[in-house]
Coordinates of C-alpha atoms in Angstrom, one line a residue:
M109 CA 176.3 76.3 54.0
I110 CA 173.4 73.8 54.1
R111 CA 174.3 70.7 56.1
K112 CA 172.9 68.1 58.5
I113 CA 172.9 69.3 62.1
I114 CA 171.0 68.3 65.3
K115 CA 167.8 69.9 66.5
I116 CA 166.8 69.9 70.2
D117 CA 163.1 70.0 71.2
E118 CA 163.2 71.9 74.5
E119 CA 159.6 71.0 75.1
K120 CA 160.6 67.3 75.4
C121 CA 163.9 67.9 77.1
N122 CA 163.9 66.8 80.8
G123 CA 167.2 68.3 81.7
C124 CA 169.0 65.0 82.4
G125 CA 172.2 66.2 80.7
L126 CA 173.0 62.8 79.1
C127 CA 173.2 64.3 75.6
A128 CA 175.7 66.9 76.7
R129 CA 177.9 64.2 78.1
A130 CA 177.5 62.1 75.0
C131 CA 178.6 65.0 72.7
H132 CA 182.4 64.6 72.6
E133 CA 182.7 67.8 70.6
G134 CA 181.2 70.0 73.3
A135 CA 178.5 71.4 71.1
I136 CA 175.7 70.9 73.7
E137 CA 175.5 72.7 77.0
M138 CA 172.9 72.6 79.8
I139 CA 171.4 76.1 80.3
D140 CA 168.6 76.8 82.8
G141 CA 167.9 73.0 83.1
K142 CA 167.6 72.5 79.3
A143 CA 170.0 71.1 76.7
K144 CA 171.0 73.7 74.1
L145 CA 173.1 73.5 70.9
T146 CA 175.4 76.4 71.8
R147 CA 178.2 75.8 69.2
E148 CA 176.9 74.9 65.7
D149 CA 180.4 74.8 64.4
Y150 CA 181.2 72.1 67.0
C151 CA 178.4 69.8 65.8
D152 CA 179.7 67.2 63.4
G153 CA 176.2 66.0 62.4
L154 CA 176.9 62.3 63.4
G155 CA 174.5 62.4 66.2
D156 CA 176.2 60.6 69.1
C157 CA 173.8 62.5 71.3
L158 CA 170.6 61.0 69.8
P159 CA 170.7 57.5 71.4
A160 CA 171.7 59.1 74.8
C161 CA 168.4 61.1 75.0
P162 CA 165.7 59.2 76.9
M163 CA 163.0 61.6 75.8
N164 CA 163.6 61.5 72.0
A165 CA 164.1 65.2 72.1
I166 CA 166.9 65.3 69.6
S167 CA 166.6 64.8 65.8
F168 CA 168.5 65.8 62.6
E169 CA 167.6 68.6 60.3
E170 CA 169.2 70.1 57.2
R171 CA 169.6 73.9 57.3
E172 CA 172.0 76.8 57.0
A173 CA 174.8 76.3 59.5
P174 CA 178.5 77.1 59.8
A175 CA 180.8 74.3 58.8
Y176 CA 182.1 71.8 61.3
D177 CA 185.4 73.2 62.7
E178 CA 187.4 70.2 63.7
A179 CA 190.5 72.2 64.6
A180 CA 188.5 74.4 67.0
V181 CA 186.9 71.3 68.5
K182 CA 190.3 69.7 69.2
K183 CA 191.6 72.9 70.7
A184 CA 188.6 73.1 73.0
Q185 CA 188.9 69.5 74.0
A186 CA 192.5 70.0 74.9
E187 CA 191.7 73.0 77.1
K188 CA 188.9 71.1 78.7
A189 CA 191.2 68.2 79.5
K190 CA 193.5 70.5 81.4
K191 CA 190.7 71.8 83.6
A192 CA 188.8 68.5 83.9
F193 CA 187.1 68.2 87.3
V194 CA 184.1 66.1 88.4
C195 CA 182.0 67.9 91.0
P196 CA 181.5 65.5 93.9
G197 CA 178.0 66.6 94.1
Q198 CA 177.1 65.2 90.7
A199 CA 179.2 62.0 90.7
A200 CA 176.6 59.1 90.8
K201 CA 177.4 56.3 93.2
A202 CA 175.6 53.6 95.2
I203 CA 176.3 53.4 98.9
A204 CA 176.6 50.0 100.6
R205 CA 174.9 49.9 104.0
E206 CA 175.3 47.3 106.7
K207 CA 172.1 45.6 107.9
A208 CA 173.2 45.7 111.6
E209 CA 171.1 47.6 114.1
P210 CA 172.4 50.8 115.6
V211 CA 174.9 50.4 118.5
S212 CA 172.8 52.6 120.7
S213 CA 169.9 55.0 120.5
N214 CA 172.4 57.8 119.9
D215 CA 174.0 56.0 117.0
S216 CA 171.4 55.9 114.2
P217 CA 173.0 55.1 110.8
S218 CA 172.2 56.9 107.6
R219 CA 169.9 55.0 105.2
L220 CA 170.8 57.0 102.1
A221 CA 171.5 54.3 99.5
Q222 CA 172.9 56.5 96.7
W223 CA 174.3 59.8 95.7
P224 CA 173.2 62.3 94.5
C225 CA 169.7 62.4 95.9
Q226 CA 168.4 65.7 94.5
I227 CA 165.9 65.2 91.7
K228 CA 167.6 67.8 89.5
L229 CA 171.0 66.1 89.9
V230 CA 170.3 62.4 89.8
P231 CA 171.0 60.7 86.5
V232 CA 168.1 59.1 84.7
N233 CA 169.9 55.8 84.0
A234 CA 171.8 54.6 87.1
P235 CA 172.5 51.0 88.2
Y236 CA 170.9 51.6 91.6
F237 CA 167.5 52.2 89.9
D238 CA 167.3 48.5 88.8
G239 CA 164.7 46.8 91.0
A240 CA 164.5 49.9 93.3
K241 CA 161.7 51.0 95.6
L242 CA 161.6 54.7 95.0
L243 CA 161.1 57.3 97.7
V244 CA 160.2 60.8 96.4
A245 CA 160.3 63.2 99.3
A246 CA 159.9 66.9 100.0
D247 CA 163.2 68.1 101.3
C248 CA 161.6 69.6 104.4
S249 CA 160.1 66.2 105.4
A250 CA 163.3 64.7 106.7
F251 CA 163.8 67.6 109.0
A252 CA 160.2 67.6 110.3
Y253 CA 159.9 63.8 110.9
G254 CA 162.5 62.5 113.4
N255 CA 162.7 58.9 112.3
F256 CA 162.7 59.6 108.6
H257 CA 165.7 57.4 107.7
E258 CA 164.4 54.3 109.4
E259 CA 160.8 54.5 108.5
F260 CA 161.0 55.9 104.9
M261 CA 164.5 55.8 103.5
R262 CA 165.6 52.3 104.5
D263 CA 165.8 50.0 101.5
H264 CA 164.7 52.8 99.2
I265 CA 166.4 54.9 96.6
T266 CA 165.7 58.5 97.8
L267 CA 165.0 61.5 95.6
I268 CA 164.3 64.9 97.2
G269 CA 163.1 68.2 95.9
C270 CA 161.1 71.4 96.6
P271 CA 158.6 72.4 93.9
K272 CA 158.4 75.9 95.3
L273 CA 162.2 76.6 95.1
D274 CA 163.2 74.5 92.0
S275 CA 162.1 76.2 88.8
V276 CA 161.6 72.9 86.9
D277 CA 158.8 70.4 86.2
Y278 CA 159.9 67.3 88.1
S279 CA 157.3 65.1 86.2
E280 CA 159.5 64.8 83.1
K281 CA 162.6 63.7 84.9
L282 CA 160.7 61.3 87.1
M283 CA 158.8 59.9 84.2
A284 CA 162.1 59.2 82.4
I285 CA 163.4 57.4 85.6
I286 CA 160.3 55.3 85.9
A287 CA 160.0 54.5 82.2
N288 CA 163.6 53.6 81.7
N289 CA 164.2 51.5 84.8
D290 CA 162.7 48.6 86.7
I291 CA 161.1 50.5 89.5
K292 CA 159.1 48.3 91.9
S293 CA 157.2 50.9 93.9
V294 CA 156.9 54.6 94.5
K295 CA 156.4 56.3 97.9
I296 CA 155.7 60.0 98.1
V297 CA 156.4 61.8 101.4
R298 CA 155.2 65.4 101.4
M299 CA 154.5 68.1 103.9
E300 CA 151.0 69.3 104.7
V301 CA 151.7 72.8 103.2
P302 CA 150.0 73.5 99.9
C303 CA 153.2 74.0 97.9
C304 CA 154.1 70.3 98.4
G305 CA 151.1 69.5 96.2
G306 CA 153.4 70.3 93.3
L307 CA 155.6 67.3 94.2
E308 CA 152.7 65.0 94.6
N309 CA 151.2 66.0 91.3
A310 CA 154.5 65.7 89.5
V311 CA 154.9 62.1 90.7
K312 CA 151.3 61.2 89.7
R313 CA 151.9 62.7 86.2
A314 CA 155.2 60.8 85.9
L315 CA 153.5 57.5 86.8
M316 CA 150.7 58.1 84.4
N317 CA 152.9 59.1 81.5
S318 CA 155.4 56.3 82.0
G319 CA 152.9 53.8 80.7
K320 CA 153.6 51.5 83.7
F321 CA 151.4 50.2 86.5
I322 CA 153.5 50.6 89.6
P323 CA 152.2 50.5 93.3
W324 CA 152.4 53.9 94.8
Q325 CA 151.6 55.6 98.2
I326 CA 151.4 59.1 99.6
V327 CA 152.4 60.0 103.2
T328 CA 151.8 63.5 104.5
I329 CA 153.8 64.9 107.4
S330 CA 152.6 67.8 109.5
T331 CA 154.7 70.9 110.2
D332 CA 155.1 69.7 113.8
G333 CA 156.4 66.3 112.7
R334 CA 153.4 64.0 112.8
I335 CA 152.2 61.5 110.1
L336 CA 148.8 62.7 109.1
D337 CA 147.8 59.9 106.7

């Protein structure tokens, strides 16, 4: 039958997953970092997913598609409710930190201000982004530089990633975060190795494409743990 159904532009999709969460029928799934309409018979054509997408990657189209199967949707929802489980690794939360100094030199507190911190997992719209100073860091940098928490993470929202290991373009996700939130500044901490240039370039593209003028800075760490610039 010919009916109205959603269409997802994978070129625009940044993999945030907000549309999948907004689709109560379960018609959308995240596959290989992209939103996909996996069950056309679960899509009711009402478009609850459209306003959830920060990239305007979802639209309506009229085409041949199976009829909306309300009975199948309700059965799937009931099964999902039985198995409902929120992975602690993806549950977004802010972390309150005391301003007190460490009790001793061996008692250095964590300065991580939110969870999750991996670029691929962090939601695009989270309350802790409001008025945030953003730190985008190569995941190796915290291991290479001993005082990373105090010098870089303190009073920042921290996002980490490795462009060599993660098969995604960070720039789209970062652009959505910058464009849709009140970000005050961006600091990039990268390693001196060439592959870290991918992280630096992704942030630069995100800043440029966001349409905002935000102060930014790049810090490079050597493989033996020194600040090079």
